[in-house]
XYZ file of C-alpha atoms in Angstrom:
710
model
C 108.156 160.228 164.142
C 105.605 157.875 162.602
C 103.203 158.881 159.975
C 99.877 156.913 159.733
C 98.169 157.213 156.431
C 94.606 156.153 155.777
C 93.185 156.540 152.303
C 89.512 156.448 151.611
C 88.959 155.373 148.004
C 85.192 155.907 147.974
C 85.593 159.679 147.989
C 89.279 159.777 146.956
C 90.400 161.927 149.932
C 93.557 161.299 151.870
C 93.985 162.231 155.542
C 97.260 162.034 157.426
C 97.298 161.691 161.185
C 100.399 162.385 162.944
C 101.124 160.816 166.331
C 102.829 162.665 169.122
C 102.866 160.640 172.308
C 105.445 160.078 174.941
C 103.672 156.889 175.809
C 104.303 155.385 172.434
C 105.609 151.884 172.143
C 107.792 150.738 169.325
C 108.366 147.263 167.931
C 111.006 146.883 165.120
C 110.590 150.603 164.419
C 106.924 150.462 163.817
C 104.353 151.869 166.251
C 101.878 149.144 167.439
C 99.354 151.208 169.407
C 95.802 151.520 168.157
C 94.278 154.772 166.798
C 90.727 154.945 165.503
C 90.978 155.472 161.809
C 89.950 158.991 160.639
C 86.874 158.984 158.281
C 87.040 160.803 154.906
C 83.635 162.486 155.330
C 81.774 164.471 157.999
C 79.615 162.656 160.396
C 75.929 163.463 160.316
C 74.136 163.335 163.679
C 71.535 160.578 164.058
C 71.182 156.796 164.739
C 69.701 153.603 163.322
C 68.213 150.589 164.992
C 68.428 147.025 163.609
C 66.280 143.955 164.795
C 65.312 140.474 163.604
C 64.950 136.829 164.314
C 67.424 134.159 163.543
C 66.082 130.795 162.472
C 67.402 127.388 161.286
C 67.093 127.245 157.447
C 66.128 123.515 157.476
C 63.634 123.443 160.408
C 62.634 127.080 160.663
C 63.078 126.861 164.383
C 64.397 129.907 166.165
C 68.092 129.700 167.282
C 69.113 131.114 170.591
C 72.724 131.907 171.512
C 73.597 133.378 168.119
C 76.399 136.036 168.283
C 75.392 139.008 166.127
C 78.265 141.442 165.574
C 78.177 145.029 164.218
C 81.394 145.197 162.345
C 83.385 147.979 160.494
C 84.971 146.560 157.266
C 87.783 148.582 155.632
C 90.243 147.723 152.822
C 93.611 146.904 154.202
C 94.956 149.487 151.631
C 93.303 152.127 153.894
C 95.781 151.294 156.763
C 99.241 152.411 155.750
C 101.899 152.441 158.534
C 105.139 154.277 157.704
C 108.434 154.619 159.439
C 109.731 158.168 158.645
C 113.305 157.268 159.506
C 113.458 154.401 157.062
C 110.755 155.415 154.626
C 109.279 151.932 154.733
C 105.509 151.734 154.579
C 103.368 148.630 155.238
C 99.664 147.608 155.190
C 98.425 145.752 158.311
C 95.452 145.841 160.672
C 96.013 146.947 164.282
C 94.200 145.744 167.324
C 91.392 145.549 168.046
C 90.926 145.129 164.287
C 91.538 141.774 162.585
C 92.447 140.847 159.050
C 90.581 138.515 156.877
C 91.643 138.573 153.192
C 92.238 142.066 152.050
C 89.961 143.747 154.724
C 90.395 144.926 158.268
C 87.477 144.274 160.528
C 86.667 146.120 163.764
C 83.851 144.684 165.930
C 82.001 147.716 167.353
C 79.169 146.008 169.206
C 78.040 142.382 169.882
C 74.746 140.931 171.202
C 73.345 137.377 171.577
C 69.990 136.254 170.351
C 67.522 135.437 173.219
C 65.521 132.109 173.662
C 63.197 133.130 170.763
C 66.172 133.869 168.364
C 65.521 137.608 168.664
C 68.153 140.260 168.579
C 68.087 144.210 168.457
C 70.727 146.883 168.143
C 69.041 150.021 169.519
C 70.055 153.468 168.433
C 73.405 152.664 166.905
C 75.503 155.903 166.844
C 77.635 154.576 164.074
C 75.442 156.309 161.492
C 78.163 157.493 158.984
C 76.735 158.159 155.610
C 78.630 158.814 152.303
C 76.856 160.670 149.517
C 75.278 157.417 148.318
C 73.679 156.955 151.869
C 75.419 153.584 152.410
C 75.734 152.392 155.829
C 79.332 151.937 156.764
C 79.329 148.425 158.407
C 78.356 144.850 158.238
C 76.217 142.391 160.369
C 77.805 139.015 161.034
C 75.831 136.035 162.515
C 77.747 133.112 163.860
C 76.799 130.102 165.864
C 78.274 126.774 166.761
C 77.355 124.164 164.095
C 76.096 126.796 161.644
C 77.620 128.466 158.713
C 78.639 132.007 159.353
C 76.418 134.635 157.582
C 77.283 138.196 156.763
C 75.062 141.000 155.656
C 77.256 143.752 154.023
C 76.510 147.431 153.465
C 72.932 147.715 154.271
C 71.525 150.676 152.341
C 69.319 152.552 154.862
C 69.115 156.107 156.037
C 69.580 157.196 159.607
C 66.521 157.353 161.871
C 65.232 154.011 160.506
C 64.415 150.755 162.341
C 65.812 148.092 159.956
C 64.490 144.520 160.133
C 66.831 141.721 159.273
C 65.461 138.265 159.687
C 68.118 135.686 159.066
C 68.242 132.040 158.263
C 71.425 130.120 159.060
C 72.330 127.004 157.273
C 73.398 123.893 159.488
C 77.005 123.144 159.015
C 77.937 119.760 157.886
C 79.729 118.234 160.907
C 83.425 117.942 160.838
C 85.078 114.556 161.045
C 85.772 113.586 164.576
C 89.009 112.080 165.934
C 89.026 110.592 169.454
C 92.355 110.813 171.237
C 92.900 108.674 174.472
C 95.088 109.416 177.437
C 98.045 107.891 178.990
C 97.723 104.065 179.190
C 94.736 104.522 176.956
C 96.235 102.948 173.693
C 97.624 99.551 173.123
C 99.006 97.691 170.169
C 96.677 95.195 168.507
C 96.511 93.380 165.196
C 93.652 95.091 163.367
C 92.077 93.433 160.245
C 89.946 95.924 158.332
C 89.301 97.658 154.930
C 91.664 100.541 154.490
C 89.445 103.552 153.777
C 92.070 105.142 151.497
C 92.790 101.968 149.364
C 89.596 100.058 149.856
C 91.767 96.997 150.324
C 91.514 94.500 153.269
C 94.461 93.831 155.357
C 95.842 93.173 158.806
C 98.482 95.060 160.697
C 99.684 96.010 164.135
C 98.378 99.509 165.274
C 97.533 101.337 168.482
C 93.884 101.136 169.263
C 91.924 103.002 172.177
C 91.940 100.936 175.482
C 91.005 97.381 174.463
C 91.581 96.502 178.142
C 89.120 98.391 180.246
C 86.959 99.560 177.337
C 87.251 103.118 178.538
C 86.182 104.643 175.260
C 83.665 102.089 174.103
C 80.571 103.960 175.617
C 81.563 107.341 174.068
C 82.384 105.695 170.699
C 78.886 104.089 170.580
C 77.323 107.305 171.613
C 78.997 109.123 168.776
C 77.702 106.423 166.344
C 74.254 106.861 167.809
C 74.467 110.609 167.094
C 75.031 109.890 163.437
C 78.805 109.485 163.069
C 80.221 106.488 161.180
C 83.472 104.610 161.788
C 86.091 105.331 159.165
C 83.706 107.736 157.360
C 83.638 110.689 159.732
C 84.606 109.027 163.026
C 88.120 107.966 163.691
C 90.391 107.179 166.592
C 94.051 108.243 167.127
C 95.797 105.528 169.228
C 99.458 106.253 169.959
C 102.512 105.068 171.989
C 101.853 106.950 175.142
C 105.459 106.394 176.341
C 106.859 108.883 173.839
C 107.393 112.617 174.343
C 104.129 114.314 173.645
C 105.872 116.552 171.110
C 106.806 113.572 169.019
C 103.212 112.201 169.388
C 102.085 115.595 168.188
C 103.775 115.043 164.928
C 101.968 111.662 164.449
C 98.674 113.412 165.300
C 99.457 115.869 162.311
C 99.800 112.838 160.064
C 96.504 111.320 161.221
C 94.621 114.584 160.686
C 96.080 114.828 157.126
C 94.891 111.118 156.509
C 91.388 111.975 157.804
C 91.251 115.073 155.495
C 92.187 112.890 152.688
C 89.527 110.194 153.403
C 86.706 112.689 154.111
C 87.537 115.535 151.701
C 87.127 117.985 154.593
C 89.602 120.674 155.562
C 89.126 120.624 159.304
C 88.384 117.998 162.051
C 87.059 118.181 165.562
C 89.216 116.563 168.277
C 87.654 114.762 171.398
C 90.513 114.313 173.746
C 90.762 112.623 177.195
C 93.425 113.317 179.873
C 96.936 113.525 178.366
C 95.409 113.303 174.778
C 94.513 116.911 175.321
C 98.119 117.865 175.852
C 99.083 115.997 172.662
C 96.455 117.967 170.753
C 97.596 121.192 172.350
C 101.267 120.413 171.508
C 100.216 120.167 167.792
C 97.730 123.129 167.633
C 100.177 125.506 169.307
C 103.166 124.358 167.200
C 104.761 125.879 164.088
C 103.647 122.772 162.244
C 99.913 123.461 162.738
C 98.120 123.304 159.388
C 94.934 125.212 160.320
C 92.958 121.953 160.288
C 91.271 121.732 163.623
C 87.795 123.419 164.210
C 86.814 122.221 167.753
C 88.993 120.873 170.464
C 86.838 119.248 173.291
C 88.712 118.488 176.586
C 87.741 115.671 178.979
C 89.719 115.994 182.120
C 92.864 117.239 180.623
C 95.658 118.104 183.177
C 96.402 121.539 181.736
C 98.878 122.347 184.428
C 99.777 118.726 185.333
C 98.748 116.303 188.107
C 100.508 115.734 191.435
C 99.494 112.045 191.270
C 102.134 111.702 188.471
C 104.843 112.463 191.167
C 104.377 109.042 192.746
C 104.664 107.222 189.592
C 107.806 109.215 188.452
C 109.522 109.019 191.669
C 108.889 105.502 192.836
C 106.436 103.796 190.366
C 104.813 102.300 193.522
C 106.001 98.820 192.475
C 109.560 99.379 193.637
C 112.072 97.879 191.068
C 114.988 100.334 190.655
C 115.369 99.279 187.049
C 111.640 99.888 186.327
C 111.952 103.420 187.895
C 114.729 104.172 185.512
C 112.746 102.859 182.723
C 109.804 105.089 183.563
C 111.988 108.185 183.912
C 114.068 107.698 180.809
C 111.654 105.630 178.315
C 108.162 106.698 179.491
C 108.887 110.383 178.839
C 105.295 111.363 178.957
C 104.998 110.652 182.814
C 107.452 113.433 183.418
C 105.424 115.782 181.166
C 102.379 115.171 183.442
C 104.107 116.551 186.497
C 102.671 119.883 187.623
C 104.246 123.076 186.522
C 103.288 124.882 189.711
C 104.041 124.734 193.385
C 102.666 121.354 194.778
C 105.404 119.954 196.956
C 105.569 121.209 200.587
C 108.450 121.449 203.178
C 108.197 122.055 206.959
C 109.421 125.169 208.354
C 109.076 125.181 212.139
C 105.547 123.826 212.816
C 104.184 124.851 209.446
C 104.122 123.276 206.128
C 104.712 125.771 203.234
C 104.946 125.166 199.545
C 108.396 124.797 197.969
C 108.902 127.135 195.052
C 108.549 125.643 191.656
C 110.894 124.965 189.914
C 113.894 126.078 191.902
C 113.426 124.168 195.118
C 114.183 120.714 194.026
C 111.364 120.005 191.556
C 111.373 118.000 188.464
C 110.994 120.838 185.909
C 108.199 120.343 183.351
C 109.385 122.434 180.439
C 106.794 120.873 178.256
C 103.886 122.236 180.197
C 105.716 125.561 180.872
C 105.914 126.110 177.242
C 102.331 125.084 176.494
C 101.094 127.490 179.044
C 103.026 130.606 178.096
C 100.462 133.402 177.783
C 101.199 133.924 174.044
C 100.896 130.202 173.386
C 97.533 129.997 175.216
C 96.373 132.980 173.261
C 97.414 131.210 170.104
C 95.367 128.158 171.068
C 92.291 130.148 171.636
C 92.705 132.036 168.427
C 93.147 128.815 166.313
C 90.393 126.509 167.594
C 87.039 126.606 169.316
C 87.427 125.117 172.952
C 85.161 123.233 175.156
C 86.613 122.258 178.493
C 84.698 119.547 180.249
C 85.847 118.967 183.853
C 84.565 116.861 186.892
C 84.145 117.594 190.500
C 84.276 113.976 191.754
C 84.572 114.636 195.457
C 85.311 117.699 197.657
C 88.506 116.129 198.882
C 89.080 113.183 196.488
C 92.069 114.280 194.468
C 95.812 114.627 195.461
C 96.438 118.359 195.255
C 99.709 118.651 197.378
C 102.462 116.438 198.842
C 104.184 117.025 202.059
C 107.872 115.969 201.596
C 110.720 115.059 203.894
C 114.327 113.873 203.279
C 114.360 110.463 201.750
C 115.134 107.843 204.515
C 116.815 105.480 202.017
C 119.017 107.161 199.598
C 120.316 103.929 198.058
C 117.059 102.775 196.232
C 117.030 105.508 193.613
C 113.498 106.469 194.614
C 112.071 109.816 195.944
C 114.938 111.929 194.556
C 112.948 115.169 194.980
C 111.425 114.448 198.361
C 109.877 111.527 200.358
C 106.117 111.892 201.147
C 105.776 112.252 205.020
C 104.956 108.759 206.467
C 104.436 107.375 202.892
C 104.900 103.783 204.143
C 102.527 104.061 207.123
C 99.062 103.445 205.626
C 97.428 104.374 209.012
C 98.280 108.089 208.157
C 97.494 110.288 204.968
C 100.910 109.244 203.710
C 101.963 112.918 203.252
C 99.103 113.353 200.486
C 96.824 116.360 200.732
C 93.558 116.228 198.978
C 91.123 118.727 197.365
C 88.656 119.143 194.520
C 89.238 117.442 191.195
C 88.191 114.352 189.239
C 90.159 111.902 191.510
C 93.313 112.166 189.290
C 93.523 115.889 187.936
C 92.956 118.706 190.481
C 90.425 121.355 189.454
C 93.040 124.001 189.542
C 94.786 122.094 186.615
C 91.801 120.886 184.620
C 90.393 124.435 184.722
C 93.880 125.848 183.997
C 93.085 127.653 180.718
C 92.604 131.438 181.354
C 89.247 132.791 180.207
C 88.040 129.333 178.966
C 84.747 128.524 180.697
C 84.629 125.086 182.181
C 81.743 122.743 181.681
C 80.956 120.562 184.625
C 80.341 117.138 183.735
C 76.887 115.722 185.013
C 77.281 113.445 188.005
C 80.751 114.349 188.822
C 82.484 111.060 187.616
C 85.996 109.769 188.246
C 88.713 110.754 185.720
C 88.656 107.264 184.005
C 84.922 107.340 183.870
C 84.613 110.724 182.147
C 84.578 109.469 178.511
C 81.526 107.448 179.445
C 79.795 109.696 181.954
C 80.312 113.013 180.020
C 79.323 111.679 176.634
C 76.199 114.006 176.336
C 78.395 117.060 176.831
C 80.531 115.994 174.058
C 77.678 115.253 171.681
C 76.196 118.573 172.525
C 79.463 120.350 171.882
C 79.813 118.630 168.507
C 76.238 118.915 167.320
C 74.594 121.474 169.363
C 71.976 119.002 170.591
C 71.674 117.319 173.954
C 71.037 113.609 173.344
C 68.228 111.889 175.013
C 69.946 108.433 174.977
C 72.844 107.494 177.216
C 74.938 104.612 176.031
C 76.889 102.336 178.478
C 79.099 99.640 176.992
C 79.985 96.426 178.859
C 82.257 97.525 181.693
C 85.252 95.504 182.939
C 84.282 94.904 186.588
C 87.585 93.249 187.566
C 90.954 92.592 185.980
C 94.239 90.693 186.547
C 97.285 92.597 185.432
C 100.464 90.347 185.369
C 103.717 91.805 184.323
C 107.502 91.065 184.559
C 110.783 93.023 184.195
C 113.884 91.621 182.630
C 115.605 89.377 182.150
C 112.631 86.989 181.519
C 109.764 86.107 179.243
C 106.646 84.654 180.682
C 103.232 83.104 180.122
C 100.068 82.671 182.123
C 98.086 79.319 182.032
C 94.450 79.152 183.185
C 92.374 76.409 184.728
C 91.745 74.848 181.227
C 95.359 74.871 180.132
C 94.801 77.869 177.879
C 97.940 80.183 177.475
C 98.368 83.842 177.209
C 101.899 85.295 176.893
C 105.082 84.212 175.163
C 105.234 80.895 173.333
C 108.571 79.521 174.757
C 109.142 77.432 171.684
C 109.111 80.042 168.964
C 108.688 83.329 170.979
C 105.317 84.240 169.337
C 102.644 85.902 171.327
C 99.595 83.856 172.585
C 96.218 85.028 173.628
C 94.479 81.735 174.425
C 92.817 82.731 177.785
C 89.351 84.157 177.144
C 89.169 87.994 177.381
C 92.915 88.331 177.648
C 95.456 90.631 175.956
C 99.168 90.295 175.746
C 101.444 93.409 175.236
C 104.473 91.599 174.090
C 106.596 94.756 173.659
C 106.260 95.726 177.272
C 105.580 92.411 179.042
C 102.080 92.873 180.174
C 99.252 90.261 180.434
C 95.650 91.546 181.077
C 92.817 89.225 181.980
C 89.402 90.884 181.903
C 86.832 89.503 184.435
C 88.928 86.501 185.432
C 87.251 83.352 186.759
C 87.972 82.044 190.254
C 90.586 79.388 190.523
C 94.359 78.713 189.925
C 96.499 80.436 187.410
C 99.961 79.249 186.614
C 102.787 81.716 185.652
C 105.813 80.289 183.999
C 108.952 82.363 183.613
C 111.737 81.846 181.149
C 115.301 83.204 181.748
C 116.817 85.183 178.706
C 119.778 87.493 178.029
C 122.225 85.864 180.375
C 119.753 85.694 183.217
C 119.895 87.589 186.494
C 117.545 89.106 189.073
C 113.990 89.644 187.800
C 110.502 90.893 189.311
C 107.110 89.607 188.998
C 103.925 91.588 189.743
C 100.314 90.551 189.862
C 97.777 93.399 190.297
C 94.161 92.624 190.979
C 92.064 95.645 189.880
C 88.407 96.575 190.317
C 86.164 99.631 190.524
C 87.489 100.448 194.008
C 91.083 100.386 193.100
C 93.966 97.789 192.913
C 95.963 95.454 195.187
C 99.541 94.561 194.134
C 101.522 91.400 194.897
C 105.286 91.123 194.147
C 107.763 88.267 193.813
C 111.490 88.378 193.033
C 113.854 85.611 191.754
C 117.181 84.967 190.208
C 117.302 82.830 186.972
C 119.672 81.724 184.395
C 119.258 81.860 180.695
C 116.987 78.984 179.439
C 115.829 78.107 182.919
C 112.038 77.889 183.528
C 110.664 78.741 186.932
C 107.097 78.389 187.981
C 104.606 80.165 190.218
C 100.896 80.112 190.765
C 98.221 82.276 192.203
C 94.624 81.361 193.477
C 92.215 84.168 192.358
C 89.018 84.677 194.142
C 86.797 87.714 193.185
C 85.198 87.959 196.519
C 88.471 88.764 198.348
C 89.777 92.293 198.462
C 93.350 91.275 199.780
C 96.246 90.869 197.367
C 96.768 87.376 195.864
C 99.496 85.341 197.167
C 102.176 84.536 194.567
C 103.485 81.002 195.288
C 106.601 79.496 193.860
C 105.973 76.126 192.380
C 108.943 73.734 192.972
C 109.989 71.582 189.981
C 113.048 70.213 191.685
C 113.765 69.615 195.294
C 116.715 68.210 197.350
C 116.775 66.451 200.578
C 118.131 69.540 202.280
C 115.201 71.489 201.007
C 112.873 68.774 202.616
C 114.800 69.061 205.965
C 114.422 72.838 205.899
C 110.681 72.499 205.458
C 110.554 69.950 208.321
C 112.310 72.455 210.610
C 109.897 75.204 209.467
C 106.952 73.017 210.254
C 108.312 72.279 213.780
C 108.850 76.033 214.350
C 105.291 76.718 213.479
C 104.041 73.985 215.919
C 102.800 71.786 212.969
C 103.833 68.651 214.892
C 101.398 67.763 217.726
C 103.940 65.439 219.561
C 107.531 66.125 220.541
C 110.571 64.804 218.601
C 108.682 63.928 215.418
C 110.695 66.453 213.425
C 113.932 64.812 214.725
C 112.743 61.324 213.756
C 111.890 62.605 210.272
C 115.182 64.431 209.901
C 117.181 61.283 210.887
C 115.229 59.287 208.215
C 115.923 61.933 205.603
C 119.725 62.010 206.484
C 119.796 58.270 205.994
C 118.658 58.852 202.501
C 121.052 61.767 202.030
C 124.172 59.592 202.511
C 123.211 57.555 199.356
C 122.987 60.881 197.359
C 126.593 61.493 197.750
C 127.475 58.036 196.517
C 124.989 58.408 193.556
C 126.911 61.584 192.533
C 130.172 59.702 192.533
C 128.824 56.598 190.680
C 130.109 56.097 187.115
C 128.244 52.941 186.167
C 124.492 52.939 185.273
C 123.976 49.696 187.369
C 125.572 51.570 190.415
C 123.254 54.562 189.877
C 120.223 52.501 189.849
C 121.230 50.666 193.147
C 121.713 54.095 194.944
C 118.545 55.519 193.457
C 116.654 52.503 194.888
C 118.266 52.884 198.349
C 117.372 56.588 198.420
C 113.852 56.008 197.430
C 113.499 53.286 200.064
C 114.523 55.621 202.861
C 112.362 58.389 201.459
C 109.215 56.157 201.355
C 109.895 55.106 204.964
C 109.846 58.800 205.940
C 106.714 59.304 203.724
C 104.986 56.361 205.345
C 105.690 57.788 208.887
C 104.280 61.189 207.884
C 100.982 59.477 206.608
C 100.629 57.481 209.892
C 101.112 60.631 211.898
C 98.468 62.482 209.903
C 96.011 59.723 210.381
C 96.688 59.751 214.204
C 96.401 63.615 214.199
C 99.987 64.044 215.206
C 100.456 66.700 212.446
C 98.056 69.323 211.328
C 96.525 69.480 207.813
C 98.558 72.530 206.462
C 101.918 71.102 207.624
C 101.117 67.709 206.298
C 100.229 69.147 202.861
C 103.571 70.992 202.719
C 105.641 67.985 203.495
C 103.781 65.355 201.603
C 104.174 67.539 198.517
C 107.863 67.672 199.065
C 107.987 63.832 199.190
C 105.926 63.407 195.972
C 108.014 65.926 194.135
C 111.253 64.271 195.360
C 110.019 60.767 194.317
C 108.837 62.166 190.924
C 112.459 63.221 190.031
C 113.467 59.501 190.059
C 110.690 58.054 188.005
């Protein structure tokens, strides 16, 4: 049996209420059900009304939307919970009461001020008076961006209409930290004054998207709203390949640094996409230091995104070793996979959802843990939340994937199901679409229970939300809707060039400027205008590339082997990918080129540039030209091949020669026969016996071969 003792020190009376209930619930021997505390004095019938207007202390303008709460306040010493079996007694508040300091607070009634800042509590029935006529309760006034105000123990008698006009003091804004999403941070050398030491220096650090400038508009909008860089405006760039729980630890360090710089105890976090999951991982953890006031989401996949399935299972680019790299090294991609049913299987004529996680899903324990009911409740208790989402198109976001058995079990792809007809672009490729921001389905973006979503104006794409939703962010931070809208320079087009081991590479533009690895000393180069080189991961980005030829030079390292080269052309409508494969030995240099044309939507052609050629290579090219009907007269290919074979007989003797004078003779004989063949080709072109394309291929072969002997 449990005794509940409540002592009222104001009149020195003790009452004991004994609970007898078959429905009682016990936790660790203590009853956790709620009983309204007994009062130590008799109620006197009657009521009281309270009204007033709430205004801004600085401007004297009325404030709408202020929450006015009528609250009981009791000393925690008045709540004594005893276990009669053990004799142990404790003091704590029970729901719906909450504890602050040494008091228990119970919200009895709440109202919101109207458009004129007016509020009224009519005929309150909580008119309990002690012999000194003190009203038993407080009034609390709270609003975003204002300091909370409490009026305690109003000394009025029952039957009165009490006027309480209130002035609220604007709160000094908390420092803001911007947190990008996946792929939204890159390592750059940053030279600046350290706000902690006041010393100038340069160091490598992760910064928000220097490639597509995704966050530049929002950053400038925050500055326009009064924030100052490294004073009360900061960015948290991070290695998005890591486990988000690890990154959450780095976020804790960043917040501590910002608190030290600003002298403030709390910060506001503005988070885009996966950055919201990083913030949640910190705030919902045992390491949380009660140092976040507001958390403002922009398109955060609270429950994951089916789009991540394609990248996790196949990466779209198709290199087996890259897929393993993503699964094992870019852990965060797996943490973006949905933690709900999104894969479908066919039963008879119907497609039905496979059950998560038991029916061959990649299990996302990271999101499962974040979204446990008790952990979401913890999040809502610890911070103020604003969840900004976008409805881009009615059917513009992947929401489900129809899967079948993988037709190729040897390529290490689609281990958890192959999207139906995925390689047939004339179909929907097994991808089902619904509402969302183009990346995150609405069911996921709006996946926090009882948190009201804010629809972003214009319904932008996921990647455009930091720009297009900037006014919603400013309003959440300051309480004011900005009149100005800032749009930074937007990258319209981009070349993304990358390789996978065992090679290093460099890109050379039309003016001979180089971005990539310096093959002499392995340093990074960024000579091409508006280019960036991520040396750690082997990426070259060229923003707004100019039309013309770009050369790509590849250097074999680490014993050589098979490598892959990818060139992606990216614009506002999406991207096109081109792939090339090769085999290389350590120290060998191979060359490619592309011709970029920003008016074309097709993928660029990656063309291997030959630096050495044999007579056999030339003969093969002659045969290919003949097969493509490049010769306009019969037997020209046979004449050319016969002449090349005459030159080839001297190659064998050149290889066996030991004397320099012998080598010079054979080289001369080889070149004589090659030039005969070259002259034949030129005559045929003038007489239109070979077309332009075929002539260009073969004359290039002859020139390259002749160059080898100069």
